[in-house]
Coordinates of C-alpha atoms (C1' of nucleotides) in Angstrom, one line a residue:
Chain A
M21 CA -69.6 211.1 120.2
I22 CA -72.8 213.1 120.3
E23 CA -74.9 209.9 120.3
E24 CA -73.0 208.8 123.4
N25 CA -73.8 212.0 125.2
E26 CA -77.4 211.8 124.1
A27 CA -77.6 208.3 125.6
D28 CA -76.0 209.5 128.8
A29 CA -78.4 212.4 129.0
R30 CA -81.3 210.0 128.5
R31 CA -80.1 207.8 131.3
Q32 CA -79.6 210.8 133.5
R33 CA -83.1 212.0 132.8
L34 CA -84.5 208.5 133.7
A35 CA -82.5 208.6 136.9
D36 CA -83.5 212.1 137.8
D37 CA -87.2 211.3 137.3
L38 CA -86.8 208.2 139.5
V39 CA -85.1 210.1 142.3
D40 CA -87.7 212.9 142.2
G41 CA -89.7 212.7 145.4
H42 CA -87.8 209.6 146.5
A43 CA -85.1 210.7 148.9
G44 CA -84.6 207.1 149.9
F45 CA -83.3 206.3 146.5
L46 CA -80.6 208.9 146.9
L47 CA -79.8 207.5 150.3
A48 CA -79.5 204.0 148.9
R49 CA -77.3 205.1 146.1
A50 CA -74.9 207.2 148.1
N51 CA -74.7 204.3 150.5
V52 CA -73.6 201.7 147.9
A53 CA -70.9 204.1 146.7
S54 CA -69.7 204.7 150.2
L55 CA -69.8 201.0 151.0
A56 CA -67.7 200.2 147.9
A57 CA -65.0 202.6 149.0
T58 CA -64.7 201.3 152.5
T59 CA -65.1 197.6 151.5
A60 CA -62.2 198.1 149.1
A61 CA -60.1 199.6 151.9
L62 CA -60.8 196.8 154.3
R63 CA -60.0 194.1 151.8
A64 CA -56.3 194.6 152.3
H65 CA -56.8 193.8 156.0
G66 CA -58.9 190.7 155.5
L67 CA -61.9 192.5 156.9
K68 CA -65.4 193.3 155.7
T69 CA -67.7 196.0 157.1
R70 CA -69.2 193.6 159.6
S71 CA -66.0 192.1 160.9
Y72 CA -64.5 195.5 161.0
S73 CA -67.3 196.9 163.1
V74 CA -67.2 193.9 165.5
L75 CA -63.4 194.3 165.8
A76 CA -63.8 198.0 166.5
L77 CA -66.3 197.2 169.4
A78 CA -63.9 194.6 170.8
C79 CA -61.2 197.3 170.9
H80 CA -63.4 199.5 173.0
E81 CA -62.2 200.5 176.5
S82 CA -65.4 199.0 177.9
P83 CA -65.7 195.8 175.8
P84 CA -69.2 194.5 174.9
S85 CA -70.9 191.2 175.2
Q86 CA -72.1 189.5 172.0
K87 CA -75.6 190.6 172.8
E88 CA -74.5 194.2 173.0
V89 CA -72.7 193.8 169.7
A90 CA -75.9 192.5 168.2
D91 CA -77.9 195.4 169.6
V92 CA -75.4 198.1 168.5
L93 CA -74.9 196.7 165.0
R94 CA -78.5 195.6 164.7
L95 CA -77.4 192.1 163.8
D96 CA -79.1 188.9 164.8
P97 CA -77.1 187.2 167.6
S98 CA -76.6 184.2 165.3
Q99 CA -74.9 186.4 162.8
V100 CA -72.6 187.8 165.5
V101 CA -71.5 184.2 166.3
V102 CA -70.4 183.7 162.7
V103 CA -68.3 186.9 162.6
V104 CA -66.8 186.3 166.0
D105 CA -65.9 182.7 165.1
D106 CA -64.0 184.1 162.1
L107 CA -62.2 186.8 164.1
Q108 CA -61.4 184.4 166.9
G109 CA -60.1 181.8 164.5
R110 CA -57.7 184.4 163.2
G111 CA -56.5 185.4 166.7
L112 CA -58.0 188.9 166.6
V113 CA -60.5 188.7 169.4
E114 CA -61.2 186.5 172.4
R115 CA -64.4 185.4 174.2
L116 CA -63.9 186.0 177.9
P117 CA -66.4 184.9 180.5
D118 CA -68.6 187.6 181.9
S119 CA -68.0 187.8 185.7
R120 CA -71.5 189.2 186.3
D121 CA -73.4 186.7 184.0
G122 CA -72.4 183.2 183.3
R123 CA -74.4 183.1 180.1
S124 CA -72.7 186.1 178.6
K125 CA -69.3 186.3 176.9
V126 CA -67.3 189.5 176.7
L127 CA -65.6 190.2 173.4
V128 CA -62.0 191.5 173.8
A129 CA -59.5 192.2 171.0
T130 CA -56.1 190.7 171.2
S131 CA -53.0 192.8 170.9
R132 CA -52.8 191.6 167.3
G133 CA -56.4 192.4 166.8
R134 CA -55.8 196.0 168.0
D135 CA -52.9 196.3 165.6
V136 CA -55.0 195.1 162.7
Y137 CA -57.8 197.5 163.7
A138 CA -55.5 200.5 164.0
H139 CA -54.2 200.0 160.5
A140 CA -57.6 199.2 159.0
R141 CA -59.1 202.2 160.7
H142 CA -56.5 204.4 159.2
D143 CA -57.2 203.1 155.7
V144 CA -60.9 203.3 156.1
S145 CA -60.6 206.9 157.2
R146 CA -58.6 207.7 154.2
A147 CA -61.1 206.0 151.9
E148 CA -64.0 207.9 153.5
N149 CA -62.0 211.1 153.2
A150 CA -61.6 210.5 149.5
F151 CA -65.2 209.6 149.0
F152 CA -66.5 212.7 150.8
T153 CA -63.9 214.9 149.2
I154 CA -66.7 216.4 147.0
L155 CA -68.1 218.0 150.1
T156 CA -66.4 220.7 152.2
D157 CA -65.7 220.0 155.9
A158 CA -68.7 222.1 156.8
Q159 CA -70.9 220.2 154.4
R160 CA -69.8 216.9 155.8
A161 CA -70.5 218.0 159.3
R162 CA -73.9 219.2 158.2
L163 CA -74.6 215.8 156.5
N164 CA -73.7 213.9 159.6
Q165 CA -75.9 216.2 161.6
L166 CA -78.9 215.5 159.3
L167 CA -78.2 211.7 159.0
R168 CA -77.8 211.1 162.7
P169 CA -81.5 211.4 163.7
L170 CA -82.4 209.2 160.7
A171 CA -79.9 206.6 161.7
F172 CA -80.8 206.7 165.4
P173 CA -84.5 207.4 165.6
A174 CA -87.1 207.2 168.3
N175 CA -85.9 206.2 171.8
D176 CA -82.5 207.7 171.4
P177 CA -81.3 208.7 174.9
T178 CA -78.7 211.1 173.5
P179 CA -80.1 214.6 172.7
I180 CA -80.4 215.5 169.1
E181 CA -79.0 218.9 168.5
K182 CA -81.6 221.1 166.8
D183 CA -80.6 222.7 163.6
Q184 CA -79.0 225.9 162.6
Q185 CA -80.2 226.8 159.2
P186 CA -77.7 228.1 156.7
Chain B
M15 CA -85.4 201.0 185.5
I16 CA -82.0 202.6 186.2
E17 CA -80.2 199.6 185.1
E18 CA -82.0 199.6 181.8
N19 CA -81.1 203.2 181.2
E20 CA -77.5 202.5 182.1
A21 CA -77.4 199.6 179.6
D22 CA -79.0 201.8 176.9
A23 CA -76.5 204.6 177.7
R24 CA -73.7 202.0 177.4
R25 CA -74.9 200.8 174.0
Q26 CA -75.3 204.4 172.9
R27 CA -71.7 205.1 173.9
L28 CA -70.5 202.1 171.9
A29 CA -72.5 203.2 168.9
D30 CA -71.3 206.8 169.2
D31 CA -67.6 205.7 169.3
L32 CA -68.2 203.5 166.3
V33 CA -69.8 206.3 164.3
D34 CA -67.1 208.7 165.2
G35 CA -65.1 209.5 162.1
H36 CA -67.1 207.0 160.1
A37 CA -69.8 208.9 158.2
G38 CA -70.4 205.8 156.0
F39 CA -71.7 204.0 159.1
L40 CA -74.4 206.7 159.5
L41 CA -75.2 206.5 155.8
A42 CA -75.6 202.7 156.0
R43 CA -77.8 202.9 159.1
A44 CA -80.0 205.6 157.8
N45 CA -80.4 203.7 154.6
V46 CA -81.6 200.5 156.2
A47 CA -84.1 202.4 158.2
S48 CA -85.4 204.2 155.1
L49 CA -85.4 200.9 153.2
A50 CA -87.5 199.2 155.9
A51 CA -90.1 201.9 155.6
T52 CA -90.4 201.9 151.8
T53 CA -90.3 198.1 151.7
A54 CA -93.2 197.8 154.1
A55 CA -95.2 200.3 152.0
L56 CA -94.5 198.4 148.8
R57 CA -95.4 195.0 150.3
A58 CA -99.1 195.8 150.0
H59 CA -98.7 196.2 146.3
G60 CA -96.7 193.0 145.7
L61 CA -93.6 195.0 144.9
K62 CA -90.1 195.3 146.3
T63 CA -87.7 198.2 145.8
R64 CA -86.2 196.6 142.7
S65 CA -89.5 195.8 141.0
Y66 CA -90.9 199.1 142.0
S67 CA -87.9 200.9 140.4
V68 CA -88.1 198.9 137.2
L69 CA -91.9 199.5 137.0
A70 CA -91.3 203.2 137.6
L71 CA -88.9 203.3 134.6
A72 CA -91.3 201.3 132.5
C73 CA -93.9 204.0 133.2
H74 CA -91.6 206.8 131.9
E75 CA -92.8 208.8 129.0
S76 CA -89.7 207.7 127.1
P77 CA -89.5 204.0 128.1
P78 CA -86.1 202.4 128.5
S79 CA -84.5 199.2 127.2
Q80 CA -83.4 196.6 129.6
K81 CA -79.8 197.7 129.2
E82 CA -80.8 201.2 130.2
V83 CA -82.6 199.9 133.2
A84 CA -79.5 198.0 134.2
D85 CA -77.4 201.2 133.8
V86 CA -79.7 203.5 135.7
L87 CA -80.4 201.1 138.6
R88 CA -76.8 199.8 138.5
L89 CA -78.0 196.2 138.2
D90 CA -76.5 193.4 136.3
P91 CA -78.5 192.8 133.1
S92 CA -79.1 189.2 134.3
Q93 CA -80.8 190.6 137.4
V94 CA -83.0 192.9 135.3
V95 CA -84.2 189.8 133.4
V96 CA -85.4 188.2 136.7
V97 CA -87.3 191.3 137.8
V98 CA -88.8 191.9 134.3
D99 CA -89.9 188.2 134.1
D100 CA -91.7 188.7 137.3
L101 CA -93.4 191.9 136.4
Q102 CA -94.3 190.6 132.9
G103 CA -95.7 187.4 134.4
R104 CA -98.1 189.6 136.5
G105 CA -99.1 191.6 133.4
L106 CA -97.6 194.9 134.7
V107 CA -95.0 195.4 131.9
E108 CA -94.4 194.3 128.3
R109 CA -91.2 193.7 126.4
L110 CA -91.6 195.5 123.0
P111 CA -89.2 195.2 120.1
D112 CA -86.9 198.1 119.7
S113 CA -87.4 199.5 116.2
R114 CA -83.9 200.8 116.1
D115 CA -82.0 197.8 117.4
G116 CA -83.1 194.2 117.0
R117 CA -81.2 193.0 120.0
S118 CA -82.8 195.5 122.4
K119 CA -86.2 195.2 124.0
V120 CA -88.1 198.2 125.2
L121 CA -89.9 198.0 128.6
V122 CA -93.4 199.5 128.7
A123 CA -95.8 199.4 131.5
T124 CA -99.3 198.1 130.8
S125 CA -102.3 200.1 131.9
R126 CA -102.6 197.8 134.9
G127 CA -99.0 198.4 135.6
R128 CA -99.4 202.1 135.5
D129 CA -102.3 201.8 137.9
V130 CA -100.3 199.7 140.3
Y131 CA -97.4 202.1 140.1
A132 CA -99.6 205.1 140.8
H133 CA -101.0 203.6 144.0
A134 CA -97.6 202.2 145.1
R135 CA -95.9 205.6 144.5
H136 CA -98.5 207.3 146.6
D137 CA -97.9 204.9 149.5
V138 CA -94.1 205.1 149.1
S139 CA -94.3 208.9 149.2
R140 CA -96.4 208.7 152.4
A141 CA -93.9 206.3 154.0
E142 CA -90.9 208.5 153.1
N143 CA -92.8 211.5 154.4
A144 CA -93.3 209.7 157.7
F145 CA -89.6 208.6 157.8
F146 CA -88.2 212.0 157.2
T147 CA -90.7 213.7 159.5
I148 CA -87.9 214.2 162.0
L149 CA -86.5 216.8 159.6
T150 CA -88.0 220.0 158.5
D151 CA -88.7 220.6 154.8
A152 CA -85.6 222.8 154.6
Q153 CA -83.5 220.1 156.2
R154 CA -84.8 217.5 153.8
A155 CA -84.0 219.7 150.8
R156 CA -80.5 220.3 152.3
L157 CA -80.0 216.6 152.8
N158 CA -81.0 215.8 149.2
Q159 CA -78.6 218.5 148.0
L160 CA -75.7 217.0 150.0
L161 CA -76.5 213.4 149.0
R162 CA -76.9 214.0 145.3
P163 CA -73.2 214.5 144.4
L164 CA -72.4 211.4 146.5
A165 CA -75.0 209.4 144.7
F166 CA -74.1 210.8 141.3
P167 CA -70.4 211.6 141.1
A168 CA -70.0 214.5 138.8
N169 CA -67.0 213.5 136.8
D170 CA -68.8 210.8 134.9
P171 CA -72.6 211.0 134.4
T172 CA -73.4 207.3 134.2
P173 CA -70.7 205.3 135.8
I174 CA -71.3 201.6 135.9
E175 CA -68.5 200.9 138.3
K176 CA -68.8 197.2 139.1
D177 CA -67.1 196.2 142.3
Q178 CA -63.7 197.9 141.8
Q179 CA -61.2 195.4 142.9
P180 CA -57.7 194.8 141.9
Chain C
dT17 C1' -65.8 191.4 116.9
dA18 C1' -69.0 193.7 120.2
dT19 C1' -73.4 194.1 122.4
dT20 C1' -78.4 192.8 124.3
dG21 C1' -80.8 189.7 126.4
dT22 C1' -80.8 185.1 128.5
dT23 C1' -79.6 181.0 131.4
dA24 C1' -77.1 178.8 134.9
dT25 C1' -74.4 178.7 139.0
dA26 C1' -72.2 179.9 143.1
dC27 C1' -71.4 182.8 146.8
dT28 C1' -72.8 186.3 150.3
dC29 C1' -76.1 188.3 153.3
dT30 C1' -80.2 187.9 155.9
dA31 C1' -84.1 185.8 158.6
dT32 C1' -85.9 182.1 161.3
dA33 C1' -86.4 178.4 164.4
dA34 C1' -84.7 175.2 167.6
dC35 C1' -81.3 173.8 171.0
dT36 C1' -77.9 174.5 175.5
dA37 C1' -76.7 176.6 179.5
dT38 C1' -77.3 179.8 182.6
dA39 C1' -80.4 183.2 185.2
Chain D
dT28 C1' -89.8 181.3 182.7
dA29 C1' -86.7 184.1 180.3
dT30 C1' -82.2 185.3 178.2
dA31 C1' -77.2 184.6 175.9
dG32 C1' -75.1 182.1 172.9
dT33 C1' -75.1 178.4 169.4
dT34 C1' -76.4 175.6 165.4
dA35 C1' -78.8 174.7 161.2
dT36 C1' -81.3 175.9 157.3
dA37 C1' -83.8 178.4 153.8
dG38 C1' -84.4 182.5 151.3
dA39 C1' -83.0 186.9 149.1
dG40 C1' -79.5 189.5 147.0
dT41 C1' -75.3 189.6 144.2
dA42 C1' -71.5 188.3 141.0
dT43 C1' -69.9 185.7 137.1
dA44 C1' -69.5 183.0 133.0
dA45 C1' -71.3 181.2 128.9
dC46 C1' -74.6 181.3 125.2
dA47 C1' -77.9 182.9 121.1
dA48 C1' -79.4 186.6 118.3
dT49 C1' -78.2 190.8 116.3
dA50 C1' -75.1 194.8 115.3

DNA sequence: TATTGTTATACTCTATAACTATA
DNA sequence: TATAGTTATAGAGTATAACAATA
């Protein structure tokens, strides 16, 4: 199948020329691949990336308000409502009144919600582990280190560790 | 503004705990930030990331068929049609008959299309440069090096994995 | 019969504005 | 007045099936 390989090489050359000088393209492509892996892992638990993230926050020792969820996940408050409605409808989270602010509602996971989250997190970790298996542990740590300032830019209160070159 | 800082620190802690052990979250977040930068740069040229990518491929020395565009960009062929219709309607690309396959159509940029692409590429590069300015040149190179195998899995050169679901 | 391009459709995700109740 | 949550809606992106022309 020489013709097949030639066609593959052609496509690879097109892709390479497209990526050249466009790191964002690489970022986007790696992201969709990663997303596909985690989404597939979450499907068995009836969750998507959004509902999983909201559930994770609701499991936090210091549970957040919906506004905080919107801020942390960079979602519009109206989108948070939709996700929370779904999770609450399935008995995974509750909206509790905020003692310090009558407008605000605190999101807390139910015991069933925590159970679902524990299992989902396990499977997500396994899926991510499989996805990043091409990289060594040191490389993964380095990737995280490089991505963090890009993911949390500007007014980030947490210090960004300066790099140690290889 | 102590209360503000406390609230920020709280949100940061929530985000940190969410990211912990979830490299995909960092990837997704860095991607949306990068996307926002490039999308803003493309807007002045009447382009979006998709149409920009298709136009870039149409400017290639060895112009691709629509099928090849779909493969390289991992888009469904029907989605390629929509983008090409738009670009062709604005006189930026042409659909030429493929001499070797009557079913196929070769995408070629017009001279105006090449002009638009040149200017757009310049602005995109500048926007990416600004976005990645937090990293040194060496760090950017290292990031690209780490992202590449994740974006282009080695075992098969041009995988068109649709949503892999059971 | 298989493939390229096309059309149509439906579903998800995202963005926005307007409303309520509290502050 | 300003903010948290809610509702409603429109747009963009995505997935899928079916079809015509060609292989």
